[in-house]
XYZ file of C-alpha atoms in Angstrom:
631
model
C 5.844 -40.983 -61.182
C 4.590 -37.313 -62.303
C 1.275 -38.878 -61.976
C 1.376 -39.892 -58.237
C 0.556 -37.466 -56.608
C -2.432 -36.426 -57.965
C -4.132 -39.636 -57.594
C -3.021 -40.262 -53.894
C -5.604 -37.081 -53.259
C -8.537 -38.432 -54.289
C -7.775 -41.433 -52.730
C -7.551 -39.753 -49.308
C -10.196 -38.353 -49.778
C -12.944 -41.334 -50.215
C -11.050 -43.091 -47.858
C -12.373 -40.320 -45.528
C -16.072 -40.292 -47.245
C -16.473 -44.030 -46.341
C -14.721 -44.147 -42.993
C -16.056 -41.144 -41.084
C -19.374 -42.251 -40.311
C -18.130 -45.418 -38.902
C -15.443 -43.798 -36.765
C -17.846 -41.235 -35.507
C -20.111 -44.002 -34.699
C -17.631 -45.606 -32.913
C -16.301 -42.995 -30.995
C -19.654 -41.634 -29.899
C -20.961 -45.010 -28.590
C -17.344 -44.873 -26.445
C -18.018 -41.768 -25.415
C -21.224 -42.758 -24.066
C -19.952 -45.669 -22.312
C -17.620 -43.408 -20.751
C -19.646 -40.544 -20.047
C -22.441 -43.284 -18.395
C -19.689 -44.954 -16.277
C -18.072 -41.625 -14.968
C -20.171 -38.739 -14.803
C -21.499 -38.862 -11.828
C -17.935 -39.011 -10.015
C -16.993 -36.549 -12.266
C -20.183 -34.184 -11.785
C -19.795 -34.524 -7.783
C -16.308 -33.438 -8.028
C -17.180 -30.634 -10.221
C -19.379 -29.537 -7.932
C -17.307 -29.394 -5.021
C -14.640 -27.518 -6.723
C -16.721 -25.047 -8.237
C -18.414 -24.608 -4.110
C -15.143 -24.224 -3.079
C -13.742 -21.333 -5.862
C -17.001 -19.293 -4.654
C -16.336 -19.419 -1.731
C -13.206 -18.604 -1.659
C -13.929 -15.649 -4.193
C -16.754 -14.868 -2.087
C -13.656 -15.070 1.191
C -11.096 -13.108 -1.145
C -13.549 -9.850 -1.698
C -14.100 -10.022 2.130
C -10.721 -9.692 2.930
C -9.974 -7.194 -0.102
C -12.279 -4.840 1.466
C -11.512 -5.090 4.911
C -7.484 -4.686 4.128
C -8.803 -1.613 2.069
C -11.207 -0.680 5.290
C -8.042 -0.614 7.460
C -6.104 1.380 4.732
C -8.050 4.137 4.457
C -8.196 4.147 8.129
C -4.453 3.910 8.475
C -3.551 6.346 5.426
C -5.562 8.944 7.185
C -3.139 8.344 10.249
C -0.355 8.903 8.359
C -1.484 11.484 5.953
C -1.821 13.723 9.736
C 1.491 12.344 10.713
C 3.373 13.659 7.626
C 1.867 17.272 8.065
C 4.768 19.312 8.440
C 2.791 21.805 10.471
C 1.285 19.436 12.782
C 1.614 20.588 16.339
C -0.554 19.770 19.658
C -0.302 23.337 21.115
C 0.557 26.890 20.789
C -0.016 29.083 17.821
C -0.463 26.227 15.088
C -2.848 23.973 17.321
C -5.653 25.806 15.524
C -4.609 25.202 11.853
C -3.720 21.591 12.904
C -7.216 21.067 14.564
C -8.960 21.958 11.117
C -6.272 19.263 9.472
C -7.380 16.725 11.274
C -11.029 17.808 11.564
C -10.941 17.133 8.085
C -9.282 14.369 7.602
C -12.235 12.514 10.096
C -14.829 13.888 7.866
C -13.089 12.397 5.234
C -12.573 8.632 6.924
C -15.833 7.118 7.877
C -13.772 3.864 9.165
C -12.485 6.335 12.041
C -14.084 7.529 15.330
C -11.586 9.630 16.318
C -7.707 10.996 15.448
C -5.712 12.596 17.406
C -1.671 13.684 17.802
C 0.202 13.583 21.194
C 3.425 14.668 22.389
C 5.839 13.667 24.318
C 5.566 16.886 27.216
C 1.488 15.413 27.433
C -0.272 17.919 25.134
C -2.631 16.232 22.845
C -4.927 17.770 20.221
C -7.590 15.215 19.162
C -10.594 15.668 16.905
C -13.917 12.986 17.898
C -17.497 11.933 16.228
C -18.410 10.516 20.169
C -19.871 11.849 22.169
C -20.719 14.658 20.223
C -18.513 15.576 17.519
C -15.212 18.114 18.676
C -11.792 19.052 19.245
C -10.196 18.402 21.969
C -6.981 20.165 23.092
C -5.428 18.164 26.222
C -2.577 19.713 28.445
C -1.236 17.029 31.453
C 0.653 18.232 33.934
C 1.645 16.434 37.505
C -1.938 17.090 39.689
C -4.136 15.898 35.928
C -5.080 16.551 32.574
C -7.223 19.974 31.435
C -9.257 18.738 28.880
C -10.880 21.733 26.373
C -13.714 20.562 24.395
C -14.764 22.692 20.880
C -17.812 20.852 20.119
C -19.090 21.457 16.929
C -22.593 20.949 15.198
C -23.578 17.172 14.788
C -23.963 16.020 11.088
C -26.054 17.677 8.626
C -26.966 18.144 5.046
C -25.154 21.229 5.082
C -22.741 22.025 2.277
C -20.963 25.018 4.305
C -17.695 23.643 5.786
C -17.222 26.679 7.666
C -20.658 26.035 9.555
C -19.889 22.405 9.842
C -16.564 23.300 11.875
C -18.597 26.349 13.971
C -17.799 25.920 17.376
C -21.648 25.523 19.430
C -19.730 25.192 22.842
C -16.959 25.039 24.533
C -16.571 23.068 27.930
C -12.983 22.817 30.679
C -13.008 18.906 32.160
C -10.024 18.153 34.769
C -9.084 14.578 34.529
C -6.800 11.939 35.025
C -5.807 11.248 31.336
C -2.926 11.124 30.632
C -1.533 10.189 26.668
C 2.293 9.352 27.537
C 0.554 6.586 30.084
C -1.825 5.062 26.619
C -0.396 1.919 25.397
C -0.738 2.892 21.711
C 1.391 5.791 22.981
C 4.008 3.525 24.365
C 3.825 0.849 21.881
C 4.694 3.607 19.048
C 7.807 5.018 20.995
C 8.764 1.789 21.643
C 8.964 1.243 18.235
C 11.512 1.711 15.345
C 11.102 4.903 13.696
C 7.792 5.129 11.337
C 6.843 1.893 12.344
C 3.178 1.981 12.961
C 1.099 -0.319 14.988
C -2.111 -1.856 15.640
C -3.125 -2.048 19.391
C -5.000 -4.653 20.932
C -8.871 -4.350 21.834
C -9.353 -2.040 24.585
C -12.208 0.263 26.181
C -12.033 4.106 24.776
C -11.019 6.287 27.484
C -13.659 8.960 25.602
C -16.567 6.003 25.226
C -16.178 4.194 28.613
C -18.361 1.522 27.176
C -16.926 1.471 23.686
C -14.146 -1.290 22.817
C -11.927 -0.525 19.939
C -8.609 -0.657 18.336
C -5.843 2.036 17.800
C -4.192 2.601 15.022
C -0.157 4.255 16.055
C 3.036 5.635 14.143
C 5.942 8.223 15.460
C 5.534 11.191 14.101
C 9.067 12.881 14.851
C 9.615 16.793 14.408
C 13.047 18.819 14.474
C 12.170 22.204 16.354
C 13.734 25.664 15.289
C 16.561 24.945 18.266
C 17.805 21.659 16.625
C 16.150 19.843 19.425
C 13.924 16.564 18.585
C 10.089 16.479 19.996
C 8.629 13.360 19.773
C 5.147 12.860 18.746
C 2.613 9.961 18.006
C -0.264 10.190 15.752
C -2.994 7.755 16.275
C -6.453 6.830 15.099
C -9.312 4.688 16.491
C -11.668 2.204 15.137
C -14.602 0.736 17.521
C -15.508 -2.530 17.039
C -18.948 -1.371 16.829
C -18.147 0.394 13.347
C -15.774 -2.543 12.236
C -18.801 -4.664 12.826
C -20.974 -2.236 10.799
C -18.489 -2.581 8.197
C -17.991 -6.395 7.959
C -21.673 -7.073 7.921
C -21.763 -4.535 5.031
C -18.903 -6.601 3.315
C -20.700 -10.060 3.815
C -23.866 -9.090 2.669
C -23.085 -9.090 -0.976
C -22.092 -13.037 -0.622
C -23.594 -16.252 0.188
C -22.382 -16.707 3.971
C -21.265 -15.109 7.118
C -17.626 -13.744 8.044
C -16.034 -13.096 11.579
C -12.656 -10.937 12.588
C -10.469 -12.513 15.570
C -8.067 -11.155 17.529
C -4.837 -13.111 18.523
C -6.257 -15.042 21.050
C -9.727 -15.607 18.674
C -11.844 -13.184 20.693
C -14.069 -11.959 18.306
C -13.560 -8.230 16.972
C -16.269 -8.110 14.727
C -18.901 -10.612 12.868
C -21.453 -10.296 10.765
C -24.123 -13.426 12.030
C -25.173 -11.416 14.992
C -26.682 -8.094 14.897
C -25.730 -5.604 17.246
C -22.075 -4.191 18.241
C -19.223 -6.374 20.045
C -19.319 -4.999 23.614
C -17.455 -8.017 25.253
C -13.919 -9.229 24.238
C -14.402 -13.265 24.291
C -14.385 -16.560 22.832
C -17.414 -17.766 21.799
C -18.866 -21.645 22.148
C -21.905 -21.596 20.855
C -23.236 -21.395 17.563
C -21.381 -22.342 13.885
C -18.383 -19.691 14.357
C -17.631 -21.205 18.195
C -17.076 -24.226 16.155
C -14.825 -22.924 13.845
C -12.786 -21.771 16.291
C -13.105 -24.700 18.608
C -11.679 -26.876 15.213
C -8.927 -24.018 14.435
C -7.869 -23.985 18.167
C -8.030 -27.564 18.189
C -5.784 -28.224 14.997
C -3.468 -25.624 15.908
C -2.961 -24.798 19.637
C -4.211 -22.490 22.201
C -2.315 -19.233 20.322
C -2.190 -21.161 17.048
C -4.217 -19.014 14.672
C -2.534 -20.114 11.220
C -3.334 -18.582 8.277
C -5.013 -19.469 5.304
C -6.561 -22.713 6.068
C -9.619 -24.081 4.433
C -11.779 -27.134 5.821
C -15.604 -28.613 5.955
C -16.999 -28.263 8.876
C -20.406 -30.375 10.160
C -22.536 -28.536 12.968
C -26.160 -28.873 13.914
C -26.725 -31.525 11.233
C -25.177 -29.225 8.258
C -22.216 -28.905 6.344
C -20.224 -25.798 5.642
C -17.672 -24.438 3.909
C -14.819 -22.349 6.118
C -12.058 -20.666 5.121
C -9.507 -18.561 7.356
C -6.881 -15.862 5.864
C -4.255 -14.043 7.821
C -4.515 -9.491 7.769
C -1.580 -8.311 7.630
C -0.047 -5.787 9.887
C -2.758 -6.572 12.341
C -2.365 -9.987 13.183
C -6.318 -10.351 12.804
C -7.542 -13.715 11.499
C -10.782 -13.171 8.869
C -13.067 -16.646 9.260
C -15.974 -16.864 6.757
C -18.317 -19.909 6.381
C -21.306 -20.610 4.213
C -23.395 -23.574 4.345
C -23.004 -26.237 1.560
C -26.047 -26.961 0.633
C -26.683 -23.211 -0.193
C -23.800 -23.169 -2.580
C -23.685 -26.547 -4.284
C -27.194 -27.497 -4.072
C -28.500 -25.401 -7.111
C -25.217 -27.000 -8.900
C -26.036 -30.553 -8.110
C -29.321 -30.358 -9.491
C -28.073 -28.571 -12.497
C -25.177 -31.243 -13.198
C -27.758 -34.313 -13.017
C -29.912 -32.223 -15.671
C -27.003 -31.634 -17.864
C -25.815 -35.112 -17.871
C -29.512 -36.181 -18.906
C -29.354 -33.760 -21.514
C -26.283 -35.102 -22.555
C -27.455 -38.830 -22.849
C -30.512 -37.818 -24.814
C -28.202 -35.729 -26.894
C -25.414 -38.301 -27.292
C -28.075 -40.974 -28.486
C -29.425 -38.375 -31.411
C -26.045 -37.847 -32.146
C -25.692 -41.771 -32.567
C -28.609 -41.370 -34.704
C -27.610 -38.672 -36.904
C -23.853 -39.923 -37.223
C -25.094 -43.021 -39.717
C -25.940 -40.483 -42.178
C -23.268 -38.479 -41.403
C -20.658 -39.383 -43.830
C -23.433 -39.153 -46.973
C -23.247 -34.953 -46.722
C -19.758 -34.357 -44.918
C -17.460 -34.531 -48.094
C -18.606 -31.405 -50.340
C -18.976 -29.357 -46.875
C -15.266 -30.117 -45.972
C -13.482 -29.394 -49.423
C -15.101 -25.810 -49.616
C -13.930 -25.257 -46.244
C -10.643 -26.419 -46.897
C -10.517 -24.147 -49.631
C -11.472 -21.224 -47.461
C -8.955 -22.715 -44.890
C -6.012 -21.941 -47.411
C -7.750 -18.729 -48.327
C -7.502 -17.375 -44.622
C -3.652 -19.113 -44.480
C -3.081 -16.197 -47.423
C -4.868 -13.778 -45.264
C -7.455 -13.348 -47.941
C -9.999 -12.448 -45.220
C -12.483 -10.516 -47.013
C -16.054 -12.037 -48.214
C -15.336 -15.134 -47.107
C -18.327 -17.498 -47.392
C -20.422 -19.423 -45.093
C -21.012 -23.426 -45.492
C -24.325 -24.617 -44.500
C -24.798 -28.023 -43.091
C -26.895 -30.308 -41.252
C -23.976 -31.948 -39.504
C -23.249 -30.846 -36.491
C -19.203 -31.439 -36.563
C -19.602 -29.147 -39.890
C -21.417 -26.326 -38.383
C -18.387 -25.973 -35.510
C -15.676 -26.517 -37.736
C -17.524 -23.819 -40.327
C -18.054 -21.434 -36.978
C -14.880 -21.768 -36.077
C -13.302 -20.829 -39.322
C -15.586 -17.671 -39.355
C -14.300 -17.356 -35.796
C -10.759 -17.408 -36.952
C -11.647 -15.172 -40.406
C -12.769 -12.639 -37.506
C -10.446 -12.830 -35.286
C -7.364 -12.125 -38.091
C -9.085 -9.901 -39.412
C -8.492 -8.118 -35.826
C -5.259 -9.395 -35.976
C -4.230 -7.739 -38.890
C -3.872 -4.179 -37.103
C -1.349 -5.578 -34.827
C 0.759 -7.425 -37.760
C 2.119 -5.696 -40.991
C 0.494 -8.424 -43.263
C 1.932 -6.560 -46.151
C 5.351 -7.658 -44.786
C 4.063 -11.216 -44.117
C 3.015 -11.682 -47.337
C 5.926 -9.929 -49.213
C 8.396 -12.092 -47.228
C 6.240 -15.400 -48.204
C 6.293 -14.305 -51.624
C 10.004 -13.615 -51.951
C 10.884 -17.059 -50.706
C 11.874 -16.110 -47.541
C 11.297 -19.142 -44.802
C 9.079 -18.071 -42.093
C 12.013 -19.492 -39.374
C 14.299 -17.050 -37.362
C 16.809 -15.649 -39.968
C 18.756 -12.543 -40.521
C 20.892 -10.454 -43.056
C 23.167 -7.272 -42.706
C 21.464 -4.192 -44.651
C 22.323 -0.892 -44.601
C 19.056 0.809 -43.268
C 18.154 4.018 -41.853
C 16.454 3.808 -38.478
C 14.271 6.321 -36.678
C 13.168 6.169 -33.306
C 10.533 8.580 -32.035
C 9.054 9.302 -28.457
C 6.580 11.899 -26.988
C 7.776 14.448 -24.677
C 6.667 14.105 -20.962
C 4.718 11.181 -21.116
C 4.973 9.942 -18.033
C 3.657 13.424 -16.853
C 0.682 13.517 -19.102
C -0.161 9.906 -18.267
C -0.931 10.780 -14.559
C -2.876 13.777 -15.356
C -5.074 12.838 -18.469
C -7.890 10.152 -17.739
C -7.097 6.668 -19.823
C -9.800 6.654 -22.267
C -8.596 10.323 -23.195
C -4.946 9.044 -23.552
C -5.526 6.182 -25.519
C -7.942 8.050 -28.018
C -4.759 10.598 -28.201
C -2.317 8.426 -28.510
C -4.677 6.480 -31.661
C -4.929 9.620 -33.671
C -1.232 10.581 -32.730
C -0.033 7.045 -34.064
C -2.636 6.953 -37.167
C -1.110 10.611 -38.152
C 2.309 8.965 -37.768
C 2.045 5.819 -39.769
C -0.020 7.535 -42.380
C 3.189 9.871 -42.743
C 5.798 7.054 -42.450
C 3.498 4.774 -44.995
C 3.625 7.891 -47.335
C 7.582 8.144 -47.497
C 8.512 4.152 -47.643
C 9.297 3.777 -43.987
C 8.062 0.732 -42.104
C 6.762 0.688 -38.358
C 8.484 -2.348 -36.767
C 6.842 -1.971 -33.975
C 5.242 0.644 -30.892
C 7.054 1.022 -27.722
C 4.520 2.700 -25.435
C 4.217 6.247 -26.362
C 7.501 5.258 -28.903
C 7.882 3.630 -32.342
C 10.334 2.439 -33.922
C 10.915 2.959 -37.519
C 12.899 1.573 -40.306
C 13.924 2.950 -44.004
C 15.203 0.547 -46.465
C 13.825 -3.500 -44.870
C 12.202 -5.103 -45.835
C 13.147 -4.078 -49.409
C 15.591 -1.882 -50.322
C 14.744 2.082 -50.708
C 16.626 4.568 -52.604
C 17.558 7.620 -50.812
C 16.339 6.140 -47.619
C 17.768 9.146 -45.391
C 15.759 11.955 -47.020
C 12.380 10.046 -47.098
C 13.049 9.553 -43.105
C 13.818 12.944 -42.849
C 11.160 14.358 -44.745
C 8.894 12.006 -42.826
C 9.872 13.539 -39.721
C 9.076 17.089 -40.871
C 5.679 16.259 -41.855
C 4.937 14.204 -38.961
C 6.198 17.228 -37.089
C 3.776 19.528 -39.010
C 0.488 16.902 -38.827
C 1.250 16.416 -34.827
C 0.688 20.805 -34.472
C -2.526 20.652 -36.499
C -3.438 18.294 -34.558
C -2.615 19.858 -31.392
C -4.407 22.605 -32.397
C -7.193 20.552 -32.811
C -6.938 19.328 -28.981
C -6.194 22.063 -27.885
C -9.853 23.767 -28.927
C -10.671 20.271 -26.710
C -8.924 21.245 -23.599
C -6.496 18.087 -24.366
C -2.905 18.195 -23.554
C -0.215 18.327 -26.531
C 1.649 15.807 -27.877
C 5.597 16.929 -28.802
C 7.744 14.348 -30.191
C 11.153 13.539 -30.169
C 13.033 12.070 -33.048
C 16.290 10.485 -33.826
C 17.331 9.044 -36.992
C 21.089 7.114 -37.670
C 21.781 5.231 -40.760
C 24.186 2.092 -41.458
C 24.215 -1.628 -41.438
C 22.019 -3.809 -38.852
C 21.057 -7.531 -38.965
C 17.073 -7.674 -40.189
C 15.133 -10.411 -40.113
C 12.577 -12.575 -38.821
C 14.105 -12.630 -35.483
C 12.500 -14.465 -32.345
C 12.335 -18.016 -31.587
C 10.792 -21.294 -33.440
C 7.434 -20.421 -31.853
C 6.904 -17.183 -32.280
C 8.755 -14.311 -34.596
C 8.808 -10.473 -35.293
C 10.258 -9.026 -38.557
C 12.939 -6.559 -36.778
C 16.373 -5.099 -36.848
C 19.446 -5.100 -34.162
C 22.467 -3.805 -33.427
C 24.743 -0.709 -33.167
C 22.738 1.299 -35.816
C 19.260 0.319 -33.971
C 21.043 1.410 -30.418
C 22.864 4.805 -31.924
C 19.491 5.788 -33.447
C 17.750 4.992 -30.214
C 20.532 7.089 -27.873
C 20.611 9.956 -30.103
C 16.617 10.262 -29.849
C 17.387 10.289 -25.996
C 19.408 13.221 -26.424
C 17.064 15.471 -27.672
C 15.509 15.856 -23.775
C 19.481 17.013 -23.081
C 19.714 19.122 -25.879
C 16.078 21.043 -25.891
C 16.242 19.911 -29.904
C 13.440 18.298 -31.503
C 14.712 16.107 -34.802
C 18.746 14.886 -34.813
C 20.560 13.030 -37.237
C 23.562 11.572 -37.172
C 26.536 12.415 -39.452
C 25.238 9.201 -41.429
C 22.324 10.058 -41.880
C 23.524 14.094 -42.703
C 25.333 12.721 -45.737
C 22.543 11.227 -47.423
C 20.665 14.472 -47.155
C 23.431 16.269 -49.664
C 22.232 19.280 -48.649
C 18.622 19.025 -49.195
C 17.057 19.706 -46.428
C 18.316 22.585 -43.536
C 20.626 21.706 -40.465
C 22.788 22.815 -37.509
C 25.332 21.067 -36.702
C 25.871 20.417 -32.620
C 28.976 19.403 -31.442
C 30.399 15.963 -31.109
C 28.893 14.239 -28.250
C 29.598 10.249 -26.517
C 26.830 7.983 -26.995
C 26.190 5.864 -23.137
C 27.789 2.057 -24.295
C 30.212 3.945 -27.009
C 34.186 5.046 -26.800
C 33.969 7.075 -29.597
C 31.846 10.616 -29.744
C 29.561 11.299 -32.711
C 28.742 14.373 -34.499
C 25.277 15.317 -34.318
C 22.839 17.685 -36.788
C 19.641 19.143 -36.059
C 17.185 19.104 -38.497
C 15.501 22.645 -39.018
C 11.974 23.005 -40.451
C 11.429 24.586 -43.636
């Protein structure tokens, strides 16, 4: 019986050396079968799928950057609107005129912005005619209309010349904002509701057609009273045109914006600007929308639809997607041929290739199983090698069988790639807990342990204002200082919480006076992090300050997790108290607090203040906290 066992190896083994030449042999001339038999469905539906994810990538970055196109335009709108000096008259007009100058030079997507009020003063800033500020007055016999026009664009740098005023003309009209039916449509509205208007001819460009972009823009005057406002921006359809060819131009096909009732807004096949709001017939996008009117109803213009279409003895590819907020429907269509026919070509030469390689295969595999065995055993024996995470020099099998070659690849691939791996698992621990018996399944024990927690001060703060290549190169050295530290004094990282880790004294082994070590620990990493905020600070880099709080007493450790994936960690009320005392340090202005746990353990050693006894968030009881002093 001893015995067995090791014969029943060898066994399996030249049972493998004589069969594996006849099962790849088998198996290929299957596959070939198969592959003969199939691949042409399979190629041509390939194809068509692939035709249809490009274009509807292609459709997707369309509609990306024409929902970004109408953001900027609208966050300019409301970026005037939330000026708490904004006013259409009087004293302020003038400092609210250079707002809003400057907010057009800043939004190319706009021709003009403008606020009006409720009493029929207006204070607008234009590019067209000629670029100026407008302030408007209406009163019961018409409108007095002053234009500031201002220099027309230039290289110059000078802001102060750009805004110079060149001229100034009076016009009387019959304008009138309150009348405007972005005006009305934003008072009709709920508070800060803002709106899209329908097509319509500027009353500025009598032969421009454009869209308005409206919100309420309330203000509280010094007497209590409310004065109504609306702020407002317009977009021709000549420059949303402009725009959408510029958007199409990086793809394969053509793209068209519709209104509600599929006029066109803007479209990228025809050159020129959109000077007539209507429905075309002709051409491939008049039958797009003669199919999506014809699917869907007069007014039906549902979203995101997708279909072939066939026009003037071609096939293309459509796809229609639903703006929000505007009720705008984006159509794009490309032509089959010029996305699939390039693939089609390319499939029937890669399933030629793969016949002619298939038969050398067939070839190759009668030899196969003469060279396989001695290749497989040495990588089975650097398989086991890399299962012990002995990663380093590992060899390389030469072969002339294909099968080899992968499977030798892809244990260099996996050497590699664990070898990366290794930085974000303690393989120390791994291997310790293999060693010691302990069964790599989710299991736990009660030890007494001292835990530290540890967290950088302001963060969040220095997150928005440092660039992220500069924050994660900080935050590297900061958490190489800190494990070197940690490493040094017998702690072990279980793992990093954002800017925070989370440390442990006394798992997986025991450690003798684990509450000094931790608390030595957290002086030095106090003292590396300022020599190394020096360092940044010689840089121009922001400082790091950390936080620390330590608590000692029993918690479950363990591999914890489920059957399909574990982490070596710790749990309950000591992990929490540690973690809710480091939160107190922001409360306290202290840097480094124990608890009285962890105080005992010291004996004395190091120096401390006591603070008063506090109540932990989740706990009845208060506990008595100690700050730990440097030197």
């Amino acid at each position: 019986m001893p015995v067995a066992p090791p014969t029943a190896v060898p066994l399996r083994l030249r049972r493998f050396r004589v069969d594996v030449g006849t099962i790849i042999t088998v198996v290929i001339l299957v596959e070939s079968l198969l592959l003969i038999a199939l691949g042409y469905w399979g190629s041509q539906r390939l194809v068509s799928r692939i035709g249809e994810s490009a274009h509807q990538a292609d459709h997707l970055r369309i509609e990306d950057r024409t929902i970004a196109f109408l953001n900027h335009a609208s966050t300019a709108v409301r970026s005037m609107s939330e000026s708490p000096s904004l006013q259409t008259g009087g004293e302020g007009a003038g400092q609210s005129g250079e707002l809003i100058w400057t907010l057009l030079q800043q939004s190319p997507e706009l021709d003009s912005i403008y606020v009006a009020a409720a009493d029929g003063r207006m204070l607008m800033v234009t590019r067209h005619p000629e670029p100026a500020v407008v302030n408007m007055k209406a009163e019961p016999e018409g409108t007095t209309e002053v234009w500031h026009f201002k220099p027309r664009a230039s290289d110059s740098t000078d802001v102060q010349e750009r805004f110079r005023t060149v001229r100034v003309e009076t016009l009387h009209t019959q304008y009138k904002p309150t009348e405007r039916g972005w005006f009305k449509s934003a008072m009709n509205g709920q508070r800060s509701e803002a709106v899209w208007s329908q097509p319509y001819v500027f009353a500025a460009q009598q032969e421009e057609i454009g869209v308005t972009y409206s919100l309420p823009a309330w203000r509280r005057g010094a007497d209590g009273s409310t004065q109504e406002l609306v702020a407002a921006g317009d977009v021709s359809l000549g420059r949303l045109s402009e725009f959408v060819r510029l958007f199409s131009r990086d793809g394969q096909g053509e793209a068209a914006l519709l209104g509600t009732e599929f006029q066109v807004l803007a479209r990228s096949d025809v050159e020129g600007d959109v000077k007539h709001l209507e429905v075309p017939r002709d051409g491939v996008l008049g039958a797009v929308i003669a199919r999506m009117q014809g699917g869907a109803g007069a007014r039906g213009a549902t979203a995101d639809a997708s279909f072939a279409l066939d026009h003037a003895g071609r096939r293309y590819l459509v796809r229609t997607s639903h703006l929000p907020s505007t009720h705008w429907l984006l159509a794009s269509w490309v032509p089959e041929d010029t996305v699939l026919g390039g693939l089609q070509r390319n499939v029937l030469w890669l399933l030629a290739l793969v016949l002619a390689s298939l038969a050398i295969i067939l070839t190759v595999s009668l030899r196969l199983s003469k060279v396989v065995t001695l290749p497989v055993e040495q990588l089975s024996r650097i398989a086991r090698r890399i299962g012990r995470f002995d990663l380093d020099n590992i060899p390389r099998v030469p072969s002339r069988v294909l099968e080899i070659q992968q499977l030798d690849q892809a244990l260099d691939d996996s050497a590699r790639g664990l070898k990366a791996f290794r930085k974000f698992v303690p393989v120390d621990l791994v291997n310790q807990l293999v060693d010691e018996g302990h069964t790599l399944t989710p299991s736990g024990e009660p030890r007494r342990i001292t835990a530290m927690f540890t967290d950088i001060e302001g963060f969040t703060r220095i997150s928005e204002a440092v660039e992220t290549r500069v924050l994660v190169e900080q935050l590297t050295a900061y958490f190489n200082v800190a494990t070197r530290v940690i490493a040094r004094h017998g702690g072990t990282v279980d793992k990093f919480i954002g800017d925070a880790i989370m440390v442990l004294w006394g798992a997986p082994s025991p450690l003798d006076d684990a509450e000094y070590k931790a608390c030595v620990a957290a002086l030095e990493l106090r003292a590396e992090l300022a020599v190394l905020n020096t360092r940044w600070a010689t840089q121009g880099l922001q400082a790091f300050a950390t936080r620390i709080g330590m608590h000692t007493g029993t918690a479950v450790v363990g591999a914890l997790g489920s059957n399909e994936r574990l982490a070596y960690t710790a749990f309950g009320d000591t992990i929490n108290v540690a973690s809710r005392i480091e939160g107190l340090n922001k409360d306290l202005g202290t840097r480094v607090l124990l608890s009285e746990a962890t105080f005992e353990g010291l004996r004395g050693r190091l120096r401390t203040r006591r603070i008063e006894e506090i109540a932990l968030r989740g706990r009845m009881s208060k506990v008595v906290l100690y700050e730990l002093l440097e030197g």
